[in-house]
PDB file of N, CA and C in Angstrom:
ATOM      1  N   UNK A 251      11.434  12.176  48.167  1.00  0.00           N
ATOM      2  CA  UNK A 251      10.269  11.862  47.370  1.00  0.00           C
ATOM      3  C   UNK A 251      10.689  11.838  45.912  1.00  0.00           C
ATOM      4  N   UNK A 252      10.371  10.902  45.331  1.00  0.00           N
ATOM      5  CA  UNK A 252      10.627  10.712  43.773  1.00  0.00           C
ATOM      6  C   UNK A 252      10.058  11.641  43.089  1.00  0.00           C
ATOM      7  N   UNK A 253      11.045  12.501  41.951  1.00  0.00           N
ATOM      8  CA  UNK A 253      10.484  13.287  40.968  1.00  0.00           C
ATOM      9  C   UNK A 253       9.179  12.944  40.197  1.00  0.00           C
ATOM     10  N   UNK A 254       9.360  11.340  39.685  1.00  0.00           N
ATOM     11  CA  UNK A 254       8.446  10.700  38.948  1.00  0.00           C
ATOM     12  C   UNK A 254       6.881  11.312  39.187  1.00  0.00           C
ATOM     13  N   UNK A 255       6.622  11.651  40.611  1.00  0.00           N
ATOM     14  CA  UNK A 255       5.383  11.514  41.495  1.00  0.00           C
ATOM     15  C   UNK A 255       5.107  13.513  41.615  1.00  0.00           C
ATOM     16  N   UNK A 256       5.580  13.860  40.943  1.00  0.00           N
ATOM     17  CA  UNK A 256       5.589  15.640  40.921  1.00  0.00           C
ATOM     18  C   UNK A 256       4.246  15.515  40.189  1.00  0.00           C
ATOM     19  N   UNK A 257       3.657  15.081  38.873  1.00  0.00           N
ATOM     20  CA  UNK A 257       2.509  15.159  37.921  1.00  0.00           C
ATOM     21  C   UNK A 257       1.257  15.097  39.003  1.00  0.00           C
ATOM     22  N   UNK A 258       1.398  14.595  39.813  1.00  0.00           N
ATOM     23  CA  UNK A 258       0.281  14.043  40.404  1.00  0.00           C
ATOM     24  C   UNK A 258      -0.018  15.343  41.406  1.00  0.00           C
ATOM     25  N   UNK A 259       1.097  16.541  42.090  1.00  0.00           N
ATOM     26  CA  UNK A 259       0.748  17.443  42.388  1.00  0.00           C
ATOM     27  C   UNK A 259       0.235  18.743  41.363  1.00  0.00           C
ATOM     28  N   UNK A 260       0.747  18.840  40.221  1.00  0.00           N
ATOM     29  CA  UNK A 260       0.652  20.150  39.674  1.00  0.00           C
ATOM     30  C   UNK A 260       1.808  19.331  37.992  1.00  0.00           C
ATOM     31  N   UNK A 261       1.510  20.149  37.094  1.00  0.00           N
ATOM     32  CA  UNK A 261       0.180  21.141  36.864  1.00  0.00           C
ATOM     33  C   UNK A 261      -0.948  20.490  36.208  1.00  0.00           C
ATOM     34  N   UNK A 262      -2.258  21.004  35.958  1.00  0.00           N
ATOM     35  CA  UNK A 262      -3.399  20.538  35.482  1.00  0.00           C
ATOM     36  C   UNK A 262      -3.405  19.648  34.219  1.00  0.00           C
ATOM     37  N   UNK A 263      -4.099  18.685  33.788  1.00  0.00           N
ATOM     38  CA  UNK A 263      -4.221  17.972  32.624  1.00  0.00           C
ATOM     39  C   UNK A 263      -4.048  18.238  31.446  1.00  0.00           C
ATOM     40  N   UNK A 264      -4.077  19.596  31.640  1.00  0.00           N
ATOM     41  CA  UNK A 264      -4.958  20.448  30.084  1.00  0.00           C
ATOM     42  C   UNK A 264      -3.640  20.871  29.809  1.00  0.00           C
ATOM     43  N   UNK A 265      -2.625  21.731  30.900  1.00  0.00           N
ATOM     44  CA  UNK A 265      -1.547  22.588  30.851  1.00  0.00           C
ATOM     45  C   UNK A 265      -0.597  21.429  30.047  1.00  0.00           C
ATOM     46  N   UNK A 266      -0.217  20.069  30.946  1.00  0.00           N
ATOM     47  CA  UNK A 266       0.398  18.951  29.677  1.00  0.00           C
ATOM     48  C   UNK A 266      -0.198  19.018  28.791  1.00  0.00           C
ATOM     49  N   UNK A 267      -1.248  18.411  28.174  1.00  0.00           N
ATOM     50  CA  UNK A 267      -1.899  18.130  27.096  1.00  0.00           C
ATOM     51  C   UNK A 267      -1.464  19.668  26.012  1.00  0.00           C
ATOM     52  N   UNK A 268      -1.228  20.644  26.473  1.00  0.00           N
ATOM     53  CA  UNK A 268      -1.711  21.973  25.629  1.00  0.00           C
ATOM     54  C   UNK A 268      -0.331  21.881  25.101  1.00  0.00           C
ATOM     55  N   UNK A 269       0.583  21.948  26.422  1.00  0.00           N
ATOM     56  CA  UNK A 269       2.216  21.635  25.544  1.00  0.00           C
ATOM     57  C   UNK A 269       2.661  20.604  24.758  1.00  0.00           C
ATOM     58  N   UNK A 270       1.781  19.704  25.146  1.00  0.00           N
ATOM     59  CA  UNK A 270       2.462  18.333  24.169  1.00  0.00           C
ATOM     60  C   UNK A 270       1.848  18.577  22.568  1.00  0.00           C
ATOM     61  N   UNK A 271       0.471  18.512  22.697  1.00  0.00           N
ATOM     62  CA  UNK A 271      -0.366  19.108  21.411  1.00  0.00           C
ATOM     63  C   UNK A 271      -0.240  19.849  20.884  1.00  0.00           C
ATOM     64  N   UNK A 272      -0.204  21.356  21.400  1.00  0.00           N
ATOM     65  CA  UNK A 272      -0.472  22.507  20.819  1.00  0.00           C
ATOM     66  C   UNK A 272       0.943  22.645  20.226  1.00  0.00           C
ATOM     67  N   UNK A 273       1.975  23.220  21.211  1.00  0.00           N
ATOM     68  CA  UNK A 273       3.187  23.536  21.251  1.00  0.00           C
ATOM     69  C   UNK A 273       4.123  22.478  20.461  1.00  0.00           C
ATOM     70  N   UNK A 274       3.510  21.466  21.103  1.00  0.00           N
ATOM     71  CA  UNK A 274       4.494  20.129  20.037  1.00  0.00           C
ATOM     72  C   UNK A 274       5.658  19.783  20.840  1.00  0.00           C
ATOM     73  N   UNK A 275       5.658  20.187  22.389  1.00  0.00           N
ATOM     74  CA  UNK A 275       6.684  19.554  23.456  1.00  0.00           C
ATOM     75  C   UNK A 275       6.191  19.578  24.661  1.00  0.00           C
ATOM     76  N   UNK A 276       7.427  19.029  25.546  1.00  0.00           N
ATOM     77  CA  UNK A 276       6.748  18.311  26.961  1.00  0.00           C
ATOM     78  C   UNK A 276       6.767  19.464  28.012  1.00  0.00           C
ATOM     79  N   UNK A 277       5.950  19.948  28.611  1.00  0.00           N
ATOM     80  CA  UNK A 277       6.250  20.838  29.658  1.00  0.00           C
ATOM     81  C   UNK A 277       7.369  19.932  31.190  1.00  0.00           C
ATOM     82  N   UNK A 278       8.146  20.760  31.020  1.00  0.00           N
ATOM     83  CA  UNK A 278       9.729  20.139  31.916  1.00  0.00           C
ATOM     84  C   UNK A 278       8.759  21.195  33.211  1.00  0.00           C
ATOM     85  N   UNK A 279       8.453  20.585  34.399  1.00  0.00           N
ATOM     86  CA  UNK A 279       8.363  21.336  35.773  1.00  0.00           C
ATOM     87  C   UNK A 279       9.601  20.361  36.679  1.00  0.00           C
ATOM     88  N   UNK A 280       9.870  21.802  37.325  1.00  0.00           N
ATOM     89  CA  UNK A 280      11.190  21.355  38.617  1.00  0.00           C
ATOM     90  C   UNK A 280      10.749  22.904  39.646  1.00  0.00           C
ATOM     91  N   UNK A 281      10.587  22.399  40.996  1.00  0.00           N
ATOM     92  CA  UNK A 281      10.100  22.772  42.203  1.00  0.00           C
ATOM     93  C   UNK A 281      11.446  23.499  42.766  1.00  0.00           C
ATOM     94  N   UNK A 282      11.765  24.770  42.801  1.00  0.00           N
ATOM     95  CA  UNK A 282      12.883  25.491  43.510  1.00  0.00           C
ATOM     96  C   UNK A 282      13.041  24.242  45.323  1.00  0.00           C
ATOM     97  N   UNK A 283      13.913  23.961  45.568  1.00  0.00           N
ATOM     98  CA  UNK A 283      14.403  23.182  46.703  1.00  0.00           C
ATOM     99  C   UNK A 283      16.042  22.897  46.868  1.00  0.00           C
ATOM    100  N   UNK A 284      16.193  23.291  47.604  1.00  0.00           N
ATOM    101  CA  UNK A 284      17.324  23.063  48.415  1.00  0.00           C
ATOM    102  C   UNK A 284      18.008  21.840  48.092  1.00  0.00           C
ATOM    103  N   UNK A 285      17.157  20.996  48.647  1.00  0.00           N
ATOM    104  CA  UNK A 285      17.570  19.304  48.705  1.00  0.00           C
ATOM    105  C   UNK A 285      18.276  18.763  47.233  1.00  0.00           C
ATOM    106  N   UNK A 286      17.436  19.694  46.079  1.00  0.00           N
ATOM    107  CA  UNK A 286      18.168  18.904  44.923  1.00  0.00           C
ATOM    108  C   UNK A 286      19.684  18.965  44.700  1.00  0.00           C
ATOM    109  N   UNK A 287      20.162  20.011  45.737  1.00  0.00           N
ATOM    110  CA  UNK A 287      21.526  20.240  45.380  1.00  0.00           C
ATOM    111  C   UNK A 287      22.527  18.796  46.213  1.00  0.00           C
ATOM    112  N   UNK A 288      21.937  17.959  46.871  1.00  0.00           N
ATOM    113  CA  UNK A 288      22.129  16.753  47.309  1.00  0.00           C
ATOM    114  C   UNK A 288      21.541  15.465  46.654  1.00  0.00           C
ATOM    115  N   UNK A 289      20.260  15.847  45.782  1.00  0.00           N
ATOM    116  CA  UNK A 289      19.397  14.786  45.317  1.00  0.00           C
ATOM    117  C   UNK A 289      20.533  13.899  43.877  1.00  0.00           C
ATOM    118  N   UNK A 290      20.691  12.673  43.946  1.00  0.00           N
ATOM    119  CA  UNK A 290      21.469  12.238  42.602  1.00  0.00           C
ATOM    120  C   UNK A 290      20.771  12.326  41.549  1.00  0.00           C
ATOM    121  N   UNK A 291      19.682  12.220  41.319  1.00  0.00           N
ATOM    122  CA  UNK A 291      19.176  12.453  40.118  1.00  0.00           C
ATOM    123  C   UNK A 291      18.710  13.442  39.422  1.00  0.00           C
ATOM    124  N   UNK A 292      19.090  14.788  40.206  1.00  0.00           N
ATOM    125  CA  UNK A 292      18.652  16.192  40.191  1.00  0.00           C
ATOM    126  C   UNK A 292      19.462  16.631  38.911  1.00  0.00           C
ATOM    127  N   UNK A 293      21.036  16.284  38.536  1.00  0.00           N
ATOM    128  CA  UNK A 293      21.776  17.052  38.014  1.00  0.00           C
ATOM    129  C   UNK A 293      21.479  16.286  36.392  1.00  0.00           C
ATOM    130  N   UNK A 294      20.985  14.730  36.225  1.00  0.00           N
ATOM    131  CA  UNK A 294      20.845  14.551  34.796  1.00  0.00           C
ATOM    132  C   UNK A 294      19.310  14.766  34.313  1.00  0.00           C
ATOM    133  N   UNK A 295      18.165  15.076  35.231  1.00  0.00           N
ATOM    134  CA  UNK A 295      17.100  15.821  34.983  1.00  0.00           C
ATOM    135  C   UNK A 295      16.919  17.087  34.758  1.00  0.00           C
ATOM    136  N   UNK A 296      17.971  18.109  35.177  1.00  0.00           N
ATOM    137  CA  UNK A 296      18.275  19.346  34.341  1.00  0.00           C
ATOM    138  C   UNK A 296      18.521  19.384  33.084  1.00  0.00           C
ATOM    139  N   UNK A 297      19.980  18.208  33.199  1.00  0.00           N
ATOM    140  CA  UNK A 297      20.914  18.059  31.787  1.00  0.00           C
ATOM    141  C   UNK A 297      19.470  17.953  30.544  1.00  0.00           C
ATOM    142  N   UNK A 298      18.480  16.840  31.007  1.00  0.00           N
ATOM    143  CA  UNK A 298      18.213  16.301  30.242  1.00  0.00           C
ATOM    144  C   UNK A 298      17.238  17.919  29.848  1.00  0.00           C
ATOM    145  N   UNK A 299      16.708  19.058  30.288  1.00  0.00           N
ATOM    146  CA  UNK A 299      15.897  20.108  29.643  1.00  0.00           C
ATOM    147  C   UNK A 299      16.521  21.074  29.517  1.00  0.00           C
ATOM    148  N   UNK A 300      17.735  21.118  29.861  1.00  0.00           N
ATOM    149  CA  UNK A 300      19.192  22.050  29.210  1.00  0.00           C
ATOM    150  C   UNK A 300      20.375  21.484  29.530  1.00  0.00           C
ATOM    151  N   UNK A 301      21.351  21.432  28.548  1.00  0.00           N
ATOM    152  CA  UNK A 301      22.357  21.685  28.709  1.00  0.00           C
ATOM    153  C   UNK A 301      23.507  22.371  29.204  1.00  0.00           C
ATOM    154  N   UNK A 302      22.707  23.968  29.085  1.00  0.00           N
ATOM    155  CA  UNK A 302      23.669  24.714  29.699  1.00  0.00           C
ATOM    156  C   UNK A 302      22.553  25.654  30.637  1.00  0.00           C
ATOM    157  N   UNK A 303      22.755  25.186  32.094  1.00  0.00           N
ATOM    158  CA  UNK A 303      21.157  25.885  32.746  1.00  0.00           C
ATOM    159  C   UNK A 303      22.201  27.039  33.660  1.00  0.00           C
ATOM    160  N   UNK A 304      21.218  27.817  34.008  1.00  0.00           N
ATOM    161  CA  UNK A 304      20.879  28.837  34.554  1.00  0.00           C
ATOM    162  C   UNK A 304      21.116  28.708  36.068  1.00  0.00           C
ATOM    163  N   UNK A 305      21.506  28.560  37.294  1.00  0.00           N
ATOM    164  CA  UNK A 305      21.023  28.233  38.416  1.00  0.00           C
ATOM    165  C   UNK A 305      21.442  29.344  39.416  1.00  0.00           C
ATOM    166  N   UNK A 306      20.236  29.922  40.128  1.00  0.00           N
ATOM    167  CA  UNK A 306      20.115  30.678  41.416  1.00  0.00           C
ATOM    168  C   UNK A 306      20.075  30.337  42.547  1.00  0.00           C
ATOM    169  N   UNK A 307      21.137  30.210  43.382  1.00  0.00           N
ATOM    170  CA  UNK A 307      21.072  29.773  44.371  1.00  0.00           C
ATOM    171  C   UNK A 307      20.566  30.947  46.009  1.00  0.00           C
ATOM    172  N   UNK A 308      19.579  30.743  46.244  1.00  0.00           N
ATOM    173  CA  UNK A 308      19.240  31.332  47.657  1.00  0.00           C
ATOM    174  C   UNK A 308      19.264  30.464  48.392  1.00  0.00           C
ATOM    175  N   UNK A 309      20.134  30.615  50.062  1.00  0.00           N
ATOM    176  CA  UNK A 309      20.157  29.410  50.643  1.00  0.00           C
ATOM    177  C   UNK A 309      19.994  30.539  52.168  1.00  0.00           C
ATOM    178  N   UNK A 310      19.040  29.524  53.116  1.00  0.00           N
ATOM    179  CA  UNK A 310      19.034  29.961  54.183  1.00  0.00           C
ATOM    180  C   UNK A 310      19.726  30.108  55.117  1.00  0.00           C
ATOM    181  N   UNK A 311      19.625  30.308  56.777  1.00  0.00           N
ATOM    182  CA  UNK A 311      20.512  29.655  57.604  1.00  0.00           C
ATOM    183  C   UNK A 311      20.136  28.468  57.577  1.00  0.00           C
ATOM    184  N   UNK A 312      21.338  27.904  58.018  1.00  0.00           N
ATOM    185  CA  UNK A 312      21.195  26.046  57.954  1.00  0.00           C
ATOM    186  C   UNK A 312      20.155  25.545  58.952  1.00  0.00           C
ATOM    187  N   UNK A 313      20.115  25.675  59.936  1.00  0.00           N
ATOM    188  CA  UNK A 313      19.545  24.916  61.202  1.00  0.00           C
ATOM    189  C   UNK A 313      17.709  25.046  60.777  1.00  0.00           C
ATOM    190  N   UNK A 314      17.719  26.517  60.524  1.00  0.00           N
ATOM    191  CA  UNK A 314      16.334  26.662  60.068  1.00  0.00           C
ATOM    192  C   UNK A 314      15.475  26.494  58.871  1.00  0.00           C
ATOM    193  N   UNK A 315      16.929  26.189  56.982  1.00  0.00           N
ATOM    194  CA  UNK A 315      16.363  24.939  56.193  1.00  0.00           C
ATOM    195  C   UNK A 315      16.197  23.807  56.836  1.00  0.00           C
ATOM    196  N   UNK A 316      17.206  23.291  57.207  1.00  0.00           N
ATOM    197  CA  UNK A 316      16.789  21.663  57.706  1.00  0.00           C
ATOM    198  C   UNK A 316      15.822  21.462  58.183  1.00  0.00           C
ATOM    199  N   UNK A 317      15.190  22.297  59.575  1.00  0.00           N
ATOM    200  CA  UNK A 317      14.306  22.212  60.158  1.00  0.00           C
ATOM    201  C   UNK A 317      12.778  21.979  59.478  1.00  0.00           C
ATOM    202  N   UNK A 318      13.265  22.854  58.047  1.00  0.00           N
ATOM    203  CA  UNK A 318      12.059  23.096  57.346  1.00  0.00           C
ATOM    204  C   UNK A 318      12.008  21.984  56.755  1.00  0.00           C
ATOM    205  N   UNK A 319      13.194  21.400  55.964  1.00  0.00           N
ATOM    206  CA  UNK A 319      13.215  20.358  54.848  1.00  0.00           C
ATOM    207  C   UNK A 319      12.568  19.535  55.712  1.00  0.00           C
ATOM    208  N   UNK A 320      12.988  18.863  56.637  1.00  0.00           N
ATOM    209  CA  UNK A 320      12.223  18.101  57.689  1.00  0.00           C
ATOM    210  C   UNK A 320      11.298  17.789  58.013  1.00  0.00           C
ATOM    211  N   UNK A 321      10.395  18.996  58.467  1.00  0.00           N
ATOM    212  CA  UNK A 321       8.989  19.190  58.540  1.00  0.00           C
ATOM    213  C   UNK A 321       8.413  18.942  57.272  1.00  0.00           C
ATOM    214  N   UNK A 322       8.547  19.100  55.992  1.00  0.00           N
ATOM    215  CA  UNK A 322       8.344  18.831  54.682  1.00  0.00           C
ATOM    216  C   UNK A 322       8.220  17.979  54.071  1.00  0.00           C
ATOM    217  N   UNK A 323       9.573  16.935  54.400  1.00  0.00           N
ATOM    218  CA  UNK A 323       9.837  15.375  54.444  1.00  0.00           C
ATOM    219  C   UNK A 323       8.675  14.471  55.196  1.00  0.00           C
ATOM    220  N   UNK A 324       8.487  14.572  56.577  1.00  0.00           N
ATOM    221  CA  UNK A 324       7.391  13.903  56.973  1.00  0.00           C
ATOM    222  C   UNK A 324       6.036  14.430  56.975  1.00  0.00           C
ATOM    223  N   UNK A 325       5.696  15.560  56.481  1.00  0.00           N
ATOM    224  CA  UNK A 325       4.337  15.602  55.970  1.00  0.00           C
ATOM    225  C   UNK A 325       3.776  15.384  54.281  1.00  0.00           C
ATOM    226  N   UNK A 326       5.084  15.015  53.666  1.00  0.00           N
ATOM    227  CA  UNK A 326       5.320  14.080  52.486  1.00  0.00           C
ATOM    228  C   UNK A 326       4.842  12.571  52.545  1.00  0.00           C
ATOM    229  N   UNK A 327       5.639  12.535  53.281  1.00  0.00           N
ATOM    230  CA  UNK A 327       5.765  10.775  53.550  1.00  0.00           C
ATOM    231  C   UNK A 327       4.124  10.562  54.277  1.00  0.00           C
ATOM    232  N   UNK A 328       3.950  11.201  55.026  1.00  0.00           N
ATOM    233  CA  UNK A 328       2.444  11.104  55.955  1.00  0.00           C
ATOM    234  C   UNK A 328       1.388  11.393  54.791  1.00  0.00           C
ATOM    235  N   UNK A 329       1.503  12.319  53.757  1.00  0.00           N
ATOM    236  CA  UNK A 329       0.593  12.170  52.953  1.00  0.00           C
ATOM    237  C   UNK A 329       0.332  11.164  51.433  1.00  0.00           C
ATOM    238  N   UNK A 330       1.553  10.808  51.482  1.00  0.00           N
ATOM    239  CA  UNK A 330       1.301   9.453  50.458  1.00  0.00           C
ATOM    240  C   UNK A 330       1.038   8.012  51.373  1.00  0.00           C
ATOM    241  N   UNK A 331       0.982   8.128  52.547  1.00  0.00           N
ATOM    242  CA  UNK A 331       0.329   6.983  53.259  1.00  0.00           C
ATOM    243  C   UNK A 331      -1.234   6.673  53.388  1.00  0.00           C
ATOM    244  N   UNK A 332      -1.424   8.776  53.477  1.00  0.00           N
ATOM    245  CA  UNK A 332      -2.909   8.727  53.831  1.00  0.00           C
ATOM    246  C   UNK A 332      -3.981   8.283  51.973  1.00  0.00           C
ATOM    247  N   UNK A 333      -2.477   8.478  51.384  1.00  0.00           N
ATOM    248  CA  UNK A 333      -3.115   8.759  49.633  1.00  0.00           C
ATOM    249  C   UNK A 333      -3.045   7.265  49.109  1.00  0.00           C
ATOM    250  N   UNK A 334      -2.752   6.221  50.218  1.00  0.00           N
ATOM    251  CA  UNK A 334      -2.883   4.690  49.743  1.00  0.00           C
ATOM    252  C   UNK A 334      -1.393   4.054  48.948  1.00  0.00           C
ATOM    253  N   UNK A 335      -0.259   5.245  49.350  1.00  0.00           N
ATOM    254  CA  UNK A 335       0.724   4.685  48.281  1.00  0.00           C
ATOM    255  C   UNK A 335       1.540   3.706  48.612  1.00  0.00           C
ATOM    256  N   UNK A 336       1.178   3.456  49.846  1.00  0.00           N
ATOM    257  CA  UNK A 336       1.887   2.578  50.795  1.00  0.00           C
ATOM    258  C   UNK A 336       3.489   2.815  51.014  1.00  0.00           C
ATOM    259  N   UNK A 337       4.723   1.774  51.208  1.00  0.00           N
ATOM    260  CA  UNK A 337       6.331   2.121  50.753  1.00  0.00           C
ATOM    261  C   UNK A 337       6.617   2.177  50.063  1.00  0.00           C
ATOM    262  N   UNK A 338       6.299   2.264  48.855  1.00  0.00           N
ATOM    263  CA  UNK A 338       6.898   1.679  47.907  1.00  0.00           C
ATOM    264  C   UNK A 338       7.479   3.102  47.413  1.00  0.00           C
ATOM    265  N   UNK A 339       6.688   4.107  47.054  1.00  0.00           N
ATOM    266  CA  UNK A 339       6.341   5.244  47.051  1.00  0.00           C
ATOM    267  C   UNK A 339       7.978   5.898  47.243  1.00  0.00           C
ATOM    268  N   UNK A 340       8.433   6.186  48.261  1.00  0.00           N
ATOM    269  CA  UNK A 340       9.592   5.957  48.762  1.00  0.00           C
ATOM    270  C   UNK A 340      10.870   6.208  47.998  1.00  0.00           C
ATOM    271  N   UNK A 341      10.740   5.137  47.395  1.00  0.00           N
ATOM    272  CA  UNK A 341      11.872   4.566  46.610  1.00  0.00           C
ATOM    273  C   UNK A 341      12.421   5.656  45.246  1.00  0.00           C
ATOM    274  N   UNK A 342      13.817   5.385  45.257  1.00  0.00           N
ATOM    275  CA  UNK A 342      14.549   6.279  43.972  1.00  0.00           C
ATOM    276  C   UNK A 342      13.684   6.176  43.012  1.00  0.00           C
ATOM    277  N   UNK A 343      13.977   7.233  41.999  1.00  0.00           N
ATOM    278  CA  UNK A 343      13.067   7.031  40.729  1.00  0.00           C
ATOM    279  C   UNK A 343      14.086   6.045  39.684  1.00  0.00           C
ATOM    280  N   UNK A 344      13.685   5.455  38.914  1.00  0.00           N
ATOM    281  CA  UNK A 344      13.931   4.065  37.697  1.00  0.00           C
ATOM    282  C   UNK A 344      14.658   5.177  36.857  1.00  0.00           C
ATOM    283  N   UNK A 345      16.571   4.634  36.913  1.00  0.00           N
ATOM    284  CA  UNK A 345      16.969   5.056  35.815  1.00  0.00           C
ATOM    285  C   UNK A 345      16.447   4.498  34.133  1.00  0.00           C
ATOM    286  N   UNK A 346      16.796   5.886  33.671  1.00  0.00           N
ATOM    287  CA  UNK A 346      16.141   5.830  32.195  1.00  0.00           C
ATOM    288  C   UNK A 346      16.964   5.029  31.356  1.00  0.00           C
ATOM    289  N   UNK A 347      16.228   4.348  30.301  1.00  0.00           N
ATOM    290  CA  UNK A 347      17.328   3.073  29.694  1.00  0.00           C
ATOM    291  C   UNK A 347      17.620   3.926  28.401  1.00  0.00           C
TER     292      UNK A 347
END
């Protein structure tokens, strides 16, 4: 699932708006997951809100992440169908120019 499409779960209108306005910057959200450590666009979407980050890795047994990532993956995909997004949805996110 494309990062791009994270706003649309969380967080509230106000919580952007308060950081961009108030604070005078962008609130950066990234979802603890497994998968990004495979995702390609995971490692210059860090870069781009640090340079030098922090990272904790907790990792499960394997058979029973996957299982999970899995189950996760198609009730993803099943809910941007039911949400009208059709395939397109899908697709890598648009490198930045």
């Amino acid at each position: 699932v494309s990062p791009a499409l994270y706003p649309m779960a969380f967080p509230l209108r106000a919580s952007r708006w308060f950081h961009r306005h108030i604070r005078g910057r962008r609130l950066w959200i990234f979802d603890g997951c497994a998968s990004y450590f495979s995702a390609p666009w995971a490692p210059r979407l860090v870069r781009m809100v640090t340079p030098r980050p922090l990272l904790i890795v907790c990792l499960r047994e394997p058979v029973a992440q996957n299982s999970s990532w899995w189950a996760l993956e198609r009730a993803g995909m099943e809910w941007g169908t039911q949400m009208g997004l059709g395939r397109e949805w899908l697709r890598p996110p648009p490198r930045p120019s």
